[in-house]
Structure formats: C-alpha cells, structure tokens
Tab-separated table of C-alpha atoms in Angstrom:
chain	number	residue	atom	x	y	z
A	109	MET	CA	3.910	-32.425	14.429
A	110	GLU	CA	3.090	-30.680	11.017
A	111	ASP	CA	4.870	-27.706	10.279
A	112	ASP	CA	1.778	-25.184	9.448
A	113	PRO	CA	3.090	-21.863	8.702
A	114	VAL	CA	-0.433	-20.273	7.966
A	115	GLY	CA	-1.060	-20.756	11.479
A	116	ARG	CA	2.000	-18.853	12.845
A	117	LEU	CA	1.992	-15.970	10.451
A	118	LYS	CA	-0.451	-13.320	11.356
A	119	VAL	CA	-1.550	-9.666	9.259
A	120	PHE	CA	-3.371	-7.439	10.768
A	121	VAL	CA	-5.288	-5.083	8.000
A	122	TYR	CA	-6.296	-1.592	9.421
A	123	GLU	CA	-9.624	-0.080	8.467
A	124	LEU	CA	-8.943	3.087	7.002
A	125	PRO	CA	-11.225	5.496	6.147
A	126	ARG	CA	-13.119	4.907	2.876
A	127	LYS	CA	-11.066	7.555	1.095
A	128	TYR	CA	-8.215	6.007	0.711
A	129	ASN	CA	-9.912	2.304	-0.880
A	130	LYS	CA	-13.780	1.882	-1.142
A	131	LYS	CA	-14.949	5.189	-1.876
A	132	ILE	CA	-12.106	5.123	-4.875
A	133	LEU	CA	-13.360	1.860	-5.931
A	134	GLN	CA	-16.983	2.893	-6.165
A	135	LYS	CA	-16.316	6.081	-7.979
A	136	ASP	CA	-14.713	3.980	-10.340
A	137	PRO	CA	-15.963	-0.077	-11.108
A	138	ARG	CA	-13.497	-0.608	-13.608
A	139	CYS	CA	-10.888	-0.897	-11.021
A	140	LEU	CA	-12.398	-4.079	-10.486
A	141	THR	CA	-10.988	-4.935	-13.907
A	142	HIS	CA	-8.378	-2.939	-14.734
A	143	MET	CA	-4.898	-4.666	-14.967
A	144	PHE	CA	-3.455	-3.032	-11.680
A	145	ALA	CA	-6.655	-4.519	-9.875
A	146	ALA	CA	-3.965	-6.555	-7.382
A	147	GLU	CA	-4.219	-4.200	-4.876
A	148	ILE	CA	-8.237	-4.975	-4.527
A	149	PHE	CA	-7.981	-8.558	-4.620
A	150	MET	CA	-5.059	-8.528	-2.151
A	151	HIS	CA	-7.328	-6.405	0.201
A	152	ARG	CA	-10.307	-8.798	0.114
A	153	PHE	CA	-8.250	-12.085	0.129
A	154	LEU	CA	-6.786	-10.527	3.293
A	155	LEU	CA	-9.915	-9.706	5.297
A	156	SER	CA	-11.237	-13.188	4.825
A	157	SER	CA	-7.726	-15.079	5.063
A	158	PRO	CA	-6.837	-17.218	8.072
A	159	VAL	CA	-3.838	-15.254	8.285
A	160	ARG	CA	-5.781	-12.402	9.464
A	161	THR	CA	-5.629	-11.109	12.555
A	162	LEU	CA	-7.683	-8.767	14.561
A	163	ASN	CA	-5.364	-8.261	17.362
A	164	PRO	CA	-2.594	-5.790	15.788
A	165	ASP	CA	-0.529	-6.886	18.973
A	166	GLU	CA	0.263	-10.554	17.743
A	167	ALA	CA	0.767	-9.310	14.077
A	168	ASP	CA	3.494	-9.876	12.315
A	169	TRP	CA	3.245	-7.931	9.274
A	170	PHE	CA	0.401	-4.740	9.061
A	171	TYR	CA	-1.362	-4.206	5.561
A	172	THR	CA	-2.107	-0.834	4.599
A	173	PRO	CA	-4.969	-1.011	2.050
A	174	VAL	CA	-4.691	2.158	0.005
A	175	TYR	CA	-5.541	1.837	-3.723
A	176	THR	CA	-3.121	4.285	-5.330
A	177	THR	CA	-3.970	2.822	-9.003
A	178	CYS	CA	-7.859	3.133	-8.964
A	179	ASP	CA	-8.075	6.831	-9.800
A	180	LEU	CA	-8.242	6.083	-13.548
A	181	THR	CA	-8.619	8.770	-16.617
A	182	THR	CA	-11.496	8.379	-18.950
A	183	ASN	CA	-9.292	6.219	-21.160
A	184	GLY	CA	-8.520	4.111	-18.114
A	185	LEU	CA	-4.994	4.480	-17.449
A	186	PRO	CA	-4.273	5.128	-13.502
A	187	LEU	CA	-3.209	8.612	-12.105
A	188	PRO	CA	-0.290	7.395	-10.109
A	189	PHE	CA	0.854	11.260	-9.476
A	190	LYS	CA	-1.658	11.306	-6.405
A	191	SER	CA	-0.229	7.829	-5.027
A	192	PRO	CA	2.586	9.427	-3.272
A	193	ARG	CA	0.292	11.981	-1.797
A	194	MET	CA	-2.439	9.527	-0.640
A	195	MET	CA	0.234	7.104	0.774
A	196	ARG	CA	1.605	9.926	3.014
A	197	SER	CA	-1.654	11.147	4.337
A	198	ALA	CA	-2.382	7.091	5.503
A	199	ILE	CA	1.198	6.665	6.602
A	200	GLN	CA	0.515	10.605	9.005
A	201	LEU	CA	-3.260	8.763	9.729
A	202	ILE	CA	-1.896	5.441	10.803
A	203	SER	CA	1.536	6.440	12.746
A	204	SER	CA	-0.530	9.691	14.418
A	205	ASN	CA	-3.490	6.942	15.434
A	206	TRP	CA	-1.466	3.519	16.117
A	207	PRO	CA	1.741	2.760	17.576
A	208	TYR	CA	2.591	0.042	15.442
A	209	TRP	CA	4.084	2.245	12.483
A	210	ASN	CA	6.241	3.827	14.905
A	211	ARG	CA	7.760	1.197	16.786
A	212	THR	CA	9.434	-0.327	13.326
A	213	GLU	CA	9.475	3.107	11.244
A	214	GLY	CA	6.713	0.863	9.071
A	215	ALA	CA	9.370	-1.819	8.465
A	216	ASP	CA	6.422	-4.153	9.049
A	217	HIS	CA	3.973	-2.469	7.289
A	218	PHE	CA	3.221	-3.577	3.744
A	219	PHE	CA	1.260	-1.580	0.710
A	220	VAL	CA	0.418	-3.216	-2.817
A	221	VAL	CA	1.266	-0.923	-5.335
A	222	PRO	CA	1.008	-2.569	-8.678
A	223	HIS	CA	1.693	0.304	-11.060
A	224	ASP	CA	5.509	0.976	-11.847
A	225	PHE	CA	6.526	4.051	-9.631
A	226	GLY	CA	9.899	4.017	-12.020
A	227	ALA	CA	10.154	6.055	-15.648
A	228	CYS	CA	7.343	4.857	-17.405
A	229	PHE	CA	4.708	6.911	-14.986
A	230	HIS	CA	7.683	9.427	-13.416
A	231	TYR	CA	9.778	10.157	-16.639
A	232	GLN	CA	11.173	13.079	-14.247
A	233	VAL	CA	12.694	10.747	-12.007
A	234	SER	CA	15.558	8.850	-12.250
A	235	LYS	CA	15.280	6.467	-9.482
A	236	PRO	CA	12.432	4.503	-8.162
A	237	PHE	CA	10.784	5.520	-5.062
A	238	SER	CA	13.097	9.036	-5.375
A	239	PHE	CA	10.006	11.180	-5.632
A	240	PHE	CA	8.950	10.039	-2.189
A	241	ILE	CA	12.099	11.198	-0.675
A	242	THR	CA	12.130	14.983	-3.012
A	243	PHE	CA	9.045	15.144	-3.621
A	244	PRO	CA	8.566	16.379	-0.583
A	245	SER	CA	10.769	14.982	2.108
A	246	PHE	CA	9.067	11.770	3.043
A	247	PRO	CA	11.928	9.406	5.092
A	248	GLN	CA	8.762	7.416	6.515
A	249	ILE	CA	8.464	5.200	3.430
A	250	LEU	CA	12.084	3.933	3.208
A	251	SER	CA	11.586	0.901	5.507
A	252	THR	CA	7.917	0.338	4.146
A	253	ILE	CA	7.734	-2.803	2.344
A	254	PHE	CA	5.894	-2.188	-1.296
A	255	PHE	CA	4.893	-5.421	-3.301
A	256	ASN	CA	4.940	-4.374	-7.053
A	257	ALA	CA	4.398	-5.661	-10.277
A	258	PHE	CA	8.036	-4.445	-11.160
A	259	GLY	CA	11.810	-5.339	-9.848
A	260	PHE	CA	14.193	-3.139	-9.156
A	261	LEU	CA	17.653	-4.210	-9.404
A	262	ASN	CA	19.589	-1.583	-6.869
A	263	GLN	CA	17.286	-0.117	-4.534
A	264	LEU	CA	17.825	3.172	-2.104
A	265	THR	CA	20.965	2.507	-0.194
C-alpha cells in the first residue's frame, strides 16, 4: 500500500464575503503581480487542490482567505495597518457562524500573511504580532497559524 499524504490531508476553505478577498482584488488588480501576491495564489491553489474538502467536519485544517496585503497605496506599497482589523472581523464572522474556530480556538486555522508584521511596517511595535494583543486586546489570534515570508525566532509565549 502506497503512502498518500494528499489523500489523507483535508483543508476546508471558508467562503467569506467578497470584502475580505475578491472585492479587494477587484479594486486593485496590481495585487496579482505584487511581491505579496502569495495570499491570492494560495487561495486559488486551495480552491482547486485535491486536498480541499467541501465538508468542514472532515477537515484537518481551515483556510481563512483574507487578502491583508492587497490594499495598496498609489505607489504600490501595502497598507498592512488595516490587516488586524480585517483579520479580527473575519475571525468574528467565522466564530459566530461556524463551530470550527471555537472548538480549537483557531489552532487548526491558518491565514497567509505575506507581509512583515514586524518592525518594517509596524515600527512602533517591539514584538511581532503584539499589535493584535495590545491594539485592542485580541486573544483569539494567539492559537492561529500564520504562513509568513519572515521567520520569528522567539514567538509569543
């Protein structure tokens, strides 16, 4: 018998309102060619992937398609300062409409956040992700997985 990890892994992709992804992309198509386009391509990949399941009860992971870096300035720079608000809103929507977030406090959910949540965009914040906690209190984010282009040596404990 062959080992088939793809056959075992199941990812549920939330169908969020367009304001979290498609509407943002429609507003600024530069996002498709931007250096932070990974969130868009991951979403598209998962929608047609053999690991996708339409049944959330059989899912191992839950993908939350929020395009946090697609809000660009006229110069093409992302405005990630809105990201915490968008993510908080998406989590509130998911946790109030589906039971899956609440059963693990988001530990089996993931976001793709291809921009730097650290000092280069949030120079006033000393620790990565700390703006979620102090701005304002947002404990729901602590268990969630973030796929990010930047590594963090000492994450929150």
